[in-house]
Amino acid sequence: MDPSNRPTLTIPARLCPERPVAIAAFAMLAAVSLLPVLLTPIPAMVDYPNHLARMSILSGNGTPHANPHYEVAWAFYPNLAMDLLVPQMARLMSVENATRLFLLLSQWLIVGGALFLERVRKGHVHFAGFAALAFLYCLPFSWGFVNFEFGMGLALWGVAVYLMLAESPWPLRFAANLIFVAALYVAHFFSLGIYGATLGLFELSRIHQRQIAYPVAAARFGALAVPPLVLFAVMHMNAGSIGSEGTSWFLGYKPIWPLRIMNGYNPTVAAITGLALMISLLFAARRGVLKLESAGSWLAIGFVLLYVVIPSRLFGTSFADLRVIPAAALILPAFCSLSLPSRAWRMTALAGISGITLINLAVVFAVWLPYRADYAAIIASFHKIERGSRVLVGSTGDAGDPPFADLTSYPMYYAPTLAVHYANAFVPNLFTETGKQPVRARETVRGLATPDGGVLPASLLTAIATSQPLAEVPPFVRTWARDYDYLYVLGPRAANPLPDLLDVLDASERFVLYKIRRKSWTEAAAAQSGRSAITVPLHTWPQLPLAPSSPPPRPNALDP
């Protein structure tokens, strides 16, 4: 290629005469977007404390400080981006800083990948970077789907490299595709699916435009498909998996998610900013200033169909359909043209996208900064429990469900799992699902683990302790007062539900820590059986009339 014809990293004056203003606005937004992670030792993301606890287990494995309740069990399955990288980084810094650095790296991959993809496709950068910043704290990212975020950023770079090598010799294209398929498989399975769907739709658009012959197209599709097929075959031969089996459809949420996608903490702000963005895009499209190129139309239609047909829970991955929305928002700008006719239009567009980004960032700051004190309080409470103890988690909410009525309470949902890191404790709702995490409970406590991460209502625990007849109880809490040493109850502080069994050790606005008096449970069992507490054998401990069951499925079991 003639060097004079190579694409350059510039914004043409005909597209944006106010280039210095746009560059300054982008730099300011990018810097502000990184501040939440830089200013908070533990980001207030729902899944983040759970992931940090798992990183502690992996980093301490094989050392004198290893957690006595968990073991590391590697297998050939995906969704391992942070599990592979963070323990290596933790050799040079603390586990907390290594996990935060991984999150910052994921954000850099998202923004940098969007810019690189647009540059490769158009020969310049224009507005893809602004789109990436607007979605940097969208619902799946702000809830802590960190492996997906890392994988999605990697997918953007992979698509860009594929497009850059589209006319290169096939061995080079095949090698590049092989590298990215392997990396995406390890990082996150759904990100691999987004990568494959994007390239498949792109090649279909080229066939439709008669840019390539059918035999060439067939060869390209074959080259794209061979690496993932080989990986899946190797996975099955090695008894690997992608996650739990089964799918779930929540069709009623599909019309709702586009209005909730922009913000993971405030549905009203999410709806306002989401509607503002959609109305602006529709207005620009109707006025002819925003246009999808042919490949972009194929991609847009493909993403819409994928969102409609994909289950909400796929291979144990929750919110699978939801993840399609940020993927489309990050990829499609590279296949659009935006030609604003005047300075007023350009400044209005710049102010609009900056305003949407800043409004959502303001919500993130409003939630994350106060959580520094909340997380500090629960970390301080870990010093009041014995190292190596067993810690149960309950909630004052109905049925232990996540607090969807108040999403600002949601980041506390997994905070007690930090006891795994700070007190070498066992916490049953640590993520240990086979096919997703290379960590599992040891045999001595495996029957107490609930790998789907659910939190039970305190009312259920009270009913069990008072031997009230119940129709269904998860096995890991049937004798909870005997099996656990401490109990965290999340939610507003309330009166001690079992003063004869529980002693308050610590409390804050978001949790209460109780010490469980096992002797009280033993004496109660002895009273019911007519024997002394000393002579009650284990098989006579009070058992509720339970129907055989497994732990109830968590309605929104989150994915890493």
XYZ file of C-alpha atoms in Angstrom:
560
model
C 0.000 0.000 0.000
C 1.231 3.513 -0.822
C 2.240 5.157 2.492
C 0.371 8.268 1.463
C -2.859 6.249 1.361
C -2.557 4.708 4.808
C -5.211 5.743 7.324
C -4.132 8.217 9.958
C -5.394 8.865 13.462
C -7.032 12.207 12.700
C -10.450 13.768 12.727
C -11.039 15.487 9.340
C -12.004 19.133 9.502
C -14.975 18.512 7.196
C -16.402 16.211 9.856
C -15.491 18.256 12.902
C -13.926 21.709 12.496
C -14.113 22.055 16.278
C -11.572 19.254 16.610
C -9.639 20.798 19.527
C -12.873 21.189 21.491
C -13.873 17.596 20.754
C -10.436 16.274 21.723
C -10.444 18.277 24.950
C -13.971 17.088 25.807
C -13.013 13.471 25.137
C -9.844 13.735 27.237
C -11.819 15.294 30.099
C -14.540 12.632 29.954
C -11.956 9.839 29.782
C -10.103 11.163 32.837
C -13.306 11.607 34.859
C -14.484 8.136 33.819
C -11.427 6.529 35.400
C -11.735 8.418 38.687
C -14.354 6.141 40.311
C -11.993 3.163 40.141
C -8.979 5.229 41.192
C -10.752 6.773 44.188
C -12.368 3.663 45.658
C -10.290 0.822 47.170
C -13.207 -1.557 46.511
C -15.494 -0.410 43.660
C -19.178 -0.596 44.564
C -20.021 -3.187 41.905
C -22.371 -6.009 42.862
C -20.097 -8.900 41.949
C -16.794 -7.179 42.677
C -16.361 -8.245 46.355
C -17.089 -11.840 45.376
C -14.470 -11.710 42.635
C -11.941 -10.105 44.981
C -12.483 -12.904 47.498
C -11.855 -15.510 44.789
C -8.679 -13.695 43.699
C -7.448 -13.963 47.288
C -7.916 -17.742 47.229
C -6.088 -18.092 43.921
C -3.254 -15.784 44.995
C -2.756 -17.568 48.311
C -2.974 -21.082 46.898
C 0.038 -23.172 47.861
C 1.271 -20.659 50.446
C 1.157 -20.790 54.267
C -1.705 -18.265 54.095
C -3.929 -20.421 51.874
C -7.600 -20.511 52.794
C -8.298 -23.828 54.587
C -11.849 -24.152 53.211
C -11.215 -23.838 49.453
C -9.092 -25.551 46.860
C -8.099 -24.588 43.334
C -9.331 -26.893 40.561
C -8.355 -25.801 37.049
C -10.106 -27.233 34.020
C -10.334 -26.450 30.320
C -13.228 -24.018 30.348
C -13.711 -20.322 29.561
C -14.447 -17.223 31.684
C -11.014 -17.143 33.298
C -9.617 -13.732 32.335
C -9.134 -12.303 35.819
C -8.529 -15.719 37.363
C -5.413 -16.084 35.226
C -4.144 -12.500 35.269
C -4.866 -11.109 38.737
C -2.915 -13.743 40.767
C 0.120 -13.038 38.602
C -0.227 -9.285 39.128
C -0.742 -9.905 42.859
C 2.865 -11.104 43.057
C 3.885 -7.469 42.576
C 1.160 -5.725 44.594
C -1.732 -6.403 46.934
C -4.669 -8.485 45.759
C -6.935 -5.437 46.130
C -4.747 -3.302 43.857
C -4.244 -6.114 41.360
C -8.001 -6.599 41.035
C -8.551 -2.873 40.559
C -5.775 -2.753 37.976
C -7.524 -5.536 36.079
C -10.719 -3.473 36.070
C -8.833 -0.423 34.780
C -7.234 -2.586 32.076
C -10.700 -3.794 31.045
C -11.930 -0.208 30.760
C -8.882 0.721 28.697
C -9.520 -2.209 26.375
C -13.125 -1.035 25.885
C -12.296 2.593 25.067
C -9.093 1.855 23.166
C -10.722 -0.984 21.226
C -13.636 1.211 20.142
C -11.219 3.902 18.921
C -8.990 1.395 17.133
C -11.932 -0.313 15.433
C -13.272 2.995 14.135
C -9.856 4.055 12.955
C -9.325 0.790 11.057
C -12.768 0.958 9.464
C -12.909 4.671 8.587
C -9.286 5.757 8.548
C -9.920 8.233 11.365
C -11.545 8.454 14.776
C -14.789 10.366 15.093
C -17.369 9.472 17.748
C -16.781 5.822 18.750
C -14.719 6.930 21.735
C -17.602 9.020 23.059
C -19.945 6.047 22.676
C -17.520 3.853 24.621
C -17.296 6.363 27.483
C -21.088 6.695 27.593
C -21.398 2.911 28.081
C -18.360 2.425 30.331
C -20.586 2.154 33.410
C -23.656 0.669 31.779
C -25.620 -1.947 33.686
C -23.568 -5.113 32.993
C -20.281 -3.301 33.601
C -21.381 -1.415 36.723
C -22.731 -4.645 38.231
C -19.253 -6.134 38.030
C -19.298 -8.503 35.038
C -15.556 -7.935 34.864
C -14.556 -10.971 32.808
C -17.195 -10.041 30.235
C -15.965 -6.442 30.201
C -12.385 -7.569 29.658
C -13.495 -10.024 26.968
C -15.660 -7.423 25.250
C -12.724 -5.040 25.056
C -10.559 -7.831 23.667
C -13.269 -8.630 21.103
C -13.194 -5.025 19.835
C -9.464 -5.292 19.225
C -9.931 -8.681 17.561
C -12.585 -7.392 15.156
C -10.377 -4.421 14.304
C -7.381 -6.645 13.563
C -9.523 -8.932 11.388
C -10.776 -5.961 9.352
C -7.258 -4.597 9.063
C -6.084 -7.934 7.650
C -9.187 -8.531 5.513
C -7.215 -8.458 2.255
C -4.008 -9.944 3.621
C -2.801 -13.470 2.779
C -5.028 -16.114 4.358
C -2.324 -17.640 6.627
C -1.913 -14.265 8.349
C -5.678 -13.837 8.756
C -6.027 -17.379 10.061
C -3.204 -16.929 12.589
C -4.638 -13.642 13.874
C -8.107 -15.163 14.170
C -6.708 -18.217 15.968
C -4.929 -16.027 18.530
C -8.012 -13.935 19.279
C -10.355 -16.926 19.395
C -8.097 -18.644 21.933
C -7.747 -15.459 24.007
C -11.490 -14.760 23.930
C -12.354 -18.345 24.800
C -10.195 -18.088 27.898
C -11.431 -14.568 28.751
C -15.189 -14.986 28.416
C -17.308 -17.302 26.291
C -20.012 -14.752 25.480
C -17.407 -12.263 24.245
C -16.190 -14.948 21.854
C -19.758 -15.260 20.616
C -19.968 -11.491 19.998
C -16.671 -11.603 18.116
C -17.815 -14.491 15.923
C -21.254 -12.976 15.260
C -19.704 -9.636 14.244
C -17.272 -11.161 11.782
C -19.907 -13.537 10.401
C -22.343 -10.672 9.760
C -19.559 -8.619 8.211
C -18.704 -11.410 5.775
C -22.407 -11.860 4.921
C -22.608 -8.171 4.057
C -19.640 -8.579 1.707
C -21.347 -11.494 -0.013
C -24.506 -9.430 -0.396
C -22.511 -6.605 -1.978
C -20.743 -9.133 -4.229
C -17.378 -8.020 -2.901
C -16.210 -11.620 -2.611
C -17.079 -14.777 -4.540
C -19.012 -17.588 -2.908
C -16.071 -20.039 -2.802
C -13.897 -17.380 -1.160
C -16.669 -16.595 1.322
C -17.043 -20.281 2.170
C -13.315 -20.534 2.812
C -13.428 -17.453 5.041
C -16.332 -18.839 7.069
C -14.493 -22.119 7.434
C -11.363 -20.355 8.656
C -13.461 -18.447 11.195
C -15.229 -21.565 12.453
C -12.343 -24.030 12.732
C -10.546 -22.541 15.788
C -13.617 -22.359 18.085
C -14.780 -25.812 16.996
C -11.379 -27.269 17.834
C -11.435 -25.542 21.229
C -14.914 -26.883 22.021
C -13.838 -30.382 21.029
C -10.771 -30.184 23.272
C -12.942 -28.845 26.106
C -15.349 -31.776 25.898
C -12.524 -34.306 25.672
C -11.084 -32.853 28.864
C -14.447 -32.837 30.671
C -14.578 -29.062 30.592
C -17.722 -26.982 30.543
C -19.042 -23.485 29.919
C -21.248 -23.334 32.982
C -24.367 -24.971 34.328
C -26.795 -26.560 31.937
C -30.198 -25.196 31.028
C -31.621 -21.949 29.731
C -34.164 -19.486 31.055
C -36.333 -17.020 29.171
C -37.559 -13.798 30.724
C -39.270 -12.357 27.678
C -41.020 -9.642 29.662
C -37.699 -7.964 30.363
C -36.572 -7.652 26.743
C -38.567 -4.425 26.126
C -37.314 -3.057 29.457
C -33.564 -3.614 29.275
C -32.898 -0.922 26.615
C -34.348 1.602 29.076
C -32.286 0.238 31.972
C -28.988 -0.304 30.200
C -27.341 3.079 30.739
C -27.169 2.969 34.527
C -26.893 0.107 37.006
C -27.986 2.041 40.081
C -30.819 4.419 39.187
C -33.573 3.196 36.819
C -34.956 6.719 36.411
C -31.621 8.158 35.323
C -31.082 5.127 33.091
C -34.457 5.667 31.395
C -33.912 9.409 30.926
C -30.416 9.099 29.473
C -31.357 6.028 27.423
C -34.410 7.714 25.926
C -32.422 10.885 25.240
C -29.795 8.878 23.385
C -32.333 6.851 21.382
C -34.385 9.924 20.426
C -31.238 11.776 19.357
C -30.111 8.867 17.180
C -33.541 8.504 15.585
C -33.721 12.261 14.918
C -30.247 12.248 13.366
C -31.128 9.245 11.214
C -34.385 10.835 9.986
C -32.548 14.034 9.098
C -29.978 12.010 7.170
C -26.970 13.102 9.208
C -26.504 9.645 10.733
C -26.176 6.798 8.256
C -25.319 3.146 8.546
C -23.100 1.767 5.832
C -24.136 -1.529 4.256
C -22.084 -3.655 6.651
C -23.431 -1.570 9.526
C -27.006 -2.345 8.496
C -26.268 -6.056 8.520
C -24.659 -5.754 11.922
C -27.532 -3.700 13.352
C -30.170 -6.145 12.123
C -28.074 -9.079 13.328
C -27.663 -7.622 16.815
C -31.400 -6.916 17.069
C -32.250 -10.484 16.071
C -29.621 -11.853 18.447
C -31.075 -9.816 21.301
C -34.584 -11.070 20.557
C -33.786 -14.772 20.203
C -31.059 -15.319 22.795
C -32.216 -16.672 26.189
C -31.815 -14.522 29.262
C -29.803 -17.321 30.905
C -27.568 -19.370 28.650
C -25.112 -22.064 29.846
C -25.349 -20.649 33.344
C -24.605 -17.114 32.118
C -27.268 -14.725 33.337
C -28.366 -11.600 31.475
C -27.043 -13.023 28.201
C -29.497 -10.956 26.130
C -28.683 -7.809 28.103
C -25.015 -8.077 27.139
C -25.844 -7.744 23.444
C -26.843 -4.087 23.909
C -23.445 -2.682 25.006
C -21.750 -4.903 22.435
C -23.816 -3.296 19.669
C -23.234 0.180 21.103
C -19.466 -0.348 21.054
C -19.226 -1.921 17.579
C -21.777 -0.079 15.423
C -20.191 3.424 15.604
C -17.316 2.116 13.487
C -19.844 1.304 10.753
C -21.747 4.619 10.869
C -21.157 8.028 9.376
C -22.190 11.194 11.181
C -22.129 14.370 9.087
C -23.411 17.284 11.129
C -24.185 20.264 8.875
C -23.191 23.199 11.080
C -21.243 24.273 14.123
C -24.458 24.476 16.140
C -25.292 20.852 15.310
C -21.790 19.712 16.202
C -21.651 21.533 19.502
C -25.149 20.320 20.403
C -24.170 16.718 19.667
C -20.965 17.102 21.694
C -22.842 18.629 24.615
C -25.521 15.942 24.422
C -23.234 12.911 24.541
C -21.049 14.583 27.181
C -24.115 15.367 29.280
C -25.379 11.778 29.105
C -21.958 10.477 30.141
C -21.573 12.970 32.986
C -25.077 12.345 34.364
C -24.439 8.622 34.600
C -20.984 9.235 36.054
C -22.516 11.488 38.709
C -24.712 8.570 39.808
C -21.672 6.280 39.919
C -19.806 8.783 42.112
C -22.860 9.234 44.345
C -23.002 5.476 44.968
C -19.331 4.511 45.002
C -17.890 7.212 47.253
C -20.219 6.553 50.249
C -19.569 2.826 49.889
C -15.959 3.425 50.865
C -17.207 3.828 54.459
C -19.613 0.869 54.180
C -16.933 -1.484 52.906
C -14.477 -0.167 55.496
C -17.047 -0.937 58.216
C -17.579 -4.529 57.126
C -13.826 -5.064 56.706
C -13.356 -3.809 60.279
C -15.985 -6.304 61.428
C -13.922 -9.172 60.030
C -11.376 -8.529 62.789
C -14.052 -9.566 65.308
C -14.441 -13.068 63.904
C -12.003 -15.917 64.306
C -9.830 -16.718 61.321
C -10.855 -19.851 59.497
C -14.449 -19.725 60.764
C -17.657 -20.402 58.837
C -19.780 -17.384 58.000
C -23.414 -17.494 56.853
C -25.120 -14.583 55.078
C -28.772 -13.648 55.335
C -30.872 -10.687 54.300
C -33.806 -8.775 55.718
C -35.261 -8.568 52.192
C -38.183 -10.666 51.015
C -37.024 -14.154 50.094
C -33.454 -12.976 50.141
C -33.897 -11.511 46.668
C -31.570 -8.765 45.474
C -32.862 -5.296 46.455
C -34.135 -4.303 43.008
C -36.389 -1.669 44.592
C -33.214 0.106 45.723
C -30.282 -0.730 43.505
C -27.981 1.450 45.579
C -28.176 -1.303 48.233
C -27.204 -3.984 45.741
C -23.381 -3.521 46.005
C -23.610 -4.754 49.615
C -25.112 -8.066 48.472
C -21.765 -9.908 48.310
C -19.719 -7.766 50.711
C -19.643 -10.534 53.392
C -17.738 -12.774 50.958
C -14.765 -10.497 51.647
C -14.406 -12.494 54.877
C -12.831 -15.141 52.655
C -10.003 -12.699 51.994
C -9.703 -10.808 55.272
C -10.428 -13.655 57.733
C -9.673 -16.828 55.748
C -13.299 -17.738 56.377
C -15.760 -20.005 54.588
C -18.748 -18.166 53.079
C -21.290 -20.392 51.299
C -22.311 -17.903 48.603
C -18.836 -17.392 47.174
C -18.920 -18.001 43.402
C -17.659 -21.579 42.925
C -19.711 -22.799 39.978
C -18.036 -25.481 37.885
C -17.344 -24.188 34.391
C -16.954 -20.608 35.539
C -14.560 -20.441 38.474
C -11.483 -22.596 39.161
C -12.230 -22.581 42.904
C -14.348 -25.029 44.881
C -15.095 -25.745 48.516
C -13.109 -28.545 50.112
C -14.789 -31.836 50.890
C -15.277 -30.947 54.563
C -17.574 -28.008 53.720
C -18.705 -28.808 50.181
C -22.192 -29.675 51.355
C -22.541 -26.160 52.733
C -21.565 -24.345 49.536
C -24.169 -22.758 47.284
C -22.255 -22.084 44.072
C -25.025 -19.991 42.507
C -24.328 -17.272 45.064
C -27.791 -16.831 46.582
C -28.483 -15.008 49.848
C -31.258 -16.326 52.074
C -33.852 -14.294 53.990
C -33.349 -13.949 57.708
C -36.972 -15.014 58.210
C -36.138 -18.440 56.770
C -33.161 -18.825 59.081
C -35.345 -17.875 62.047
C -37.956 -20.439 61.050
C -35.304 -23.146 60.821
C -33.833 -22.289 64.194
C -37.257 -22.371 65.872
C -38.169 -25.661 64.156
C -41.188 -24.248 62.381
C -42.440 -26.629 59.677
C -41.371 -25.562 56.202
C -42.062 -27.072 52.807
C -38.633 -26.494 51.301
C -35.269 -25.528 52.730
C -31.886 -25.477 50.956
C -29.669 -28.279 52.296
C -26.781 -25.994 53.207
C -28.835 -24.232 55.916
C -30.930 -27.066 57.357
C -28.766 -27.079 60.480
C -27.204 -23.655 60.066
C -26.916 -22.877 63.771
C -24.768 -25.980 64.169
C -22.717 -25.626 60.976
C -21.757 -21.930 61.082
C -19.932 -19.720 63.566
C -21.167 -16.286 62.520
C -24.112 -14.744 60.715
C -24.225 -11.535 58.690
C -27.713 -10.120 58.121
C -27.767 -7.523 55.342
C -30.200 -4.658 55.252
C -31.414 -2.051 57.746
C -30.682 -2.932 61.354
C -33.572 -4.672 63.119
C -34.143 -6.330 66.473
C -32.234 -9.533 67.179
C -34.582 -12.252 65.843
C -33.042 -14.988 68.035
C -31.640 -13.467 71.228
C -31.198 -16.919 72.793
C -29.046 -18.031 69.883
C -27.365 -14.923 68.478
C -25.104 -12.326 70.070
C -24.558 -8.994 68.297
C -20.866 -8.380 67.603
C -21.022 -5.453 65.209
C -23.513 -3.417 63.226
C -23.764 -0.614 60.691
C -26.500 0.928 58.585
C -26.200 -1.929 56.080
C -25.449 -5.062 58.140
C -25.473 -6.737 61.537
C -22.871 -9.337 62.553
C -23.958 -12.037 64.996
C -21.986 -14.670 66.870
C -23.869 -17.986 66.831
C -24.089 -19.743 70.191
C -23.888 -23.382 69.180
C -24.493 -24.479 72.755
C -27.973 -22.954 72.649
C -28.804 -24.974 69.559
C -27.510 -28.143 71.214
C -29.561 -27.556 74.334
C -32.671 -26.903 72.244
C -32.098 -30.141 70.368
C -31.669 -31.988 73.659
C -34.862 -30.511 75.065
C -36.821 -31.652 72.012
C -35.381 -35.152 72.173
C -35.679 -35.454 75.971
C -31.950 -35.967 76.409
C -29.177 -33.930 77.926
C -27.178 -31.698 75.668
C -24.043 -33.721 76.298
C -25.453 -37.035 75.136
C -27.260 -35.951 71.960
C -25.696 -37.859 69.041
C -25.361 -36.035 65.738
C -28.053 -38.064 63.980
C -30.677 -36.818 66.467
C -30.134 -33.093 65.747
C -33.472 -31.488 64.958
C -34.389 -31.999 61.330
C -37.252 -30.176 59.684
C -39.825 -32.083 57.613
C -38.207 -31.258 54.310
C -38.949 -32.344 50.813
C -35.768 -33.304 48.954
C -34.647 -30.274 47.038
C -31.701 -28.337 45.770
C -31.000 -24.692 46.618
C -33.634 -22.491 45.013
C -32.424 -20.966 41.763
C -31.267 -17.442 42.210
C -33.376 -15.260 39.935
C -30.444 -13.205 38.800
C -27.341 -15.277 39.478
C -24.636 -12.992 38.202
C -21.817 -13.953 35.940
C -18.139 -12.852 36.276
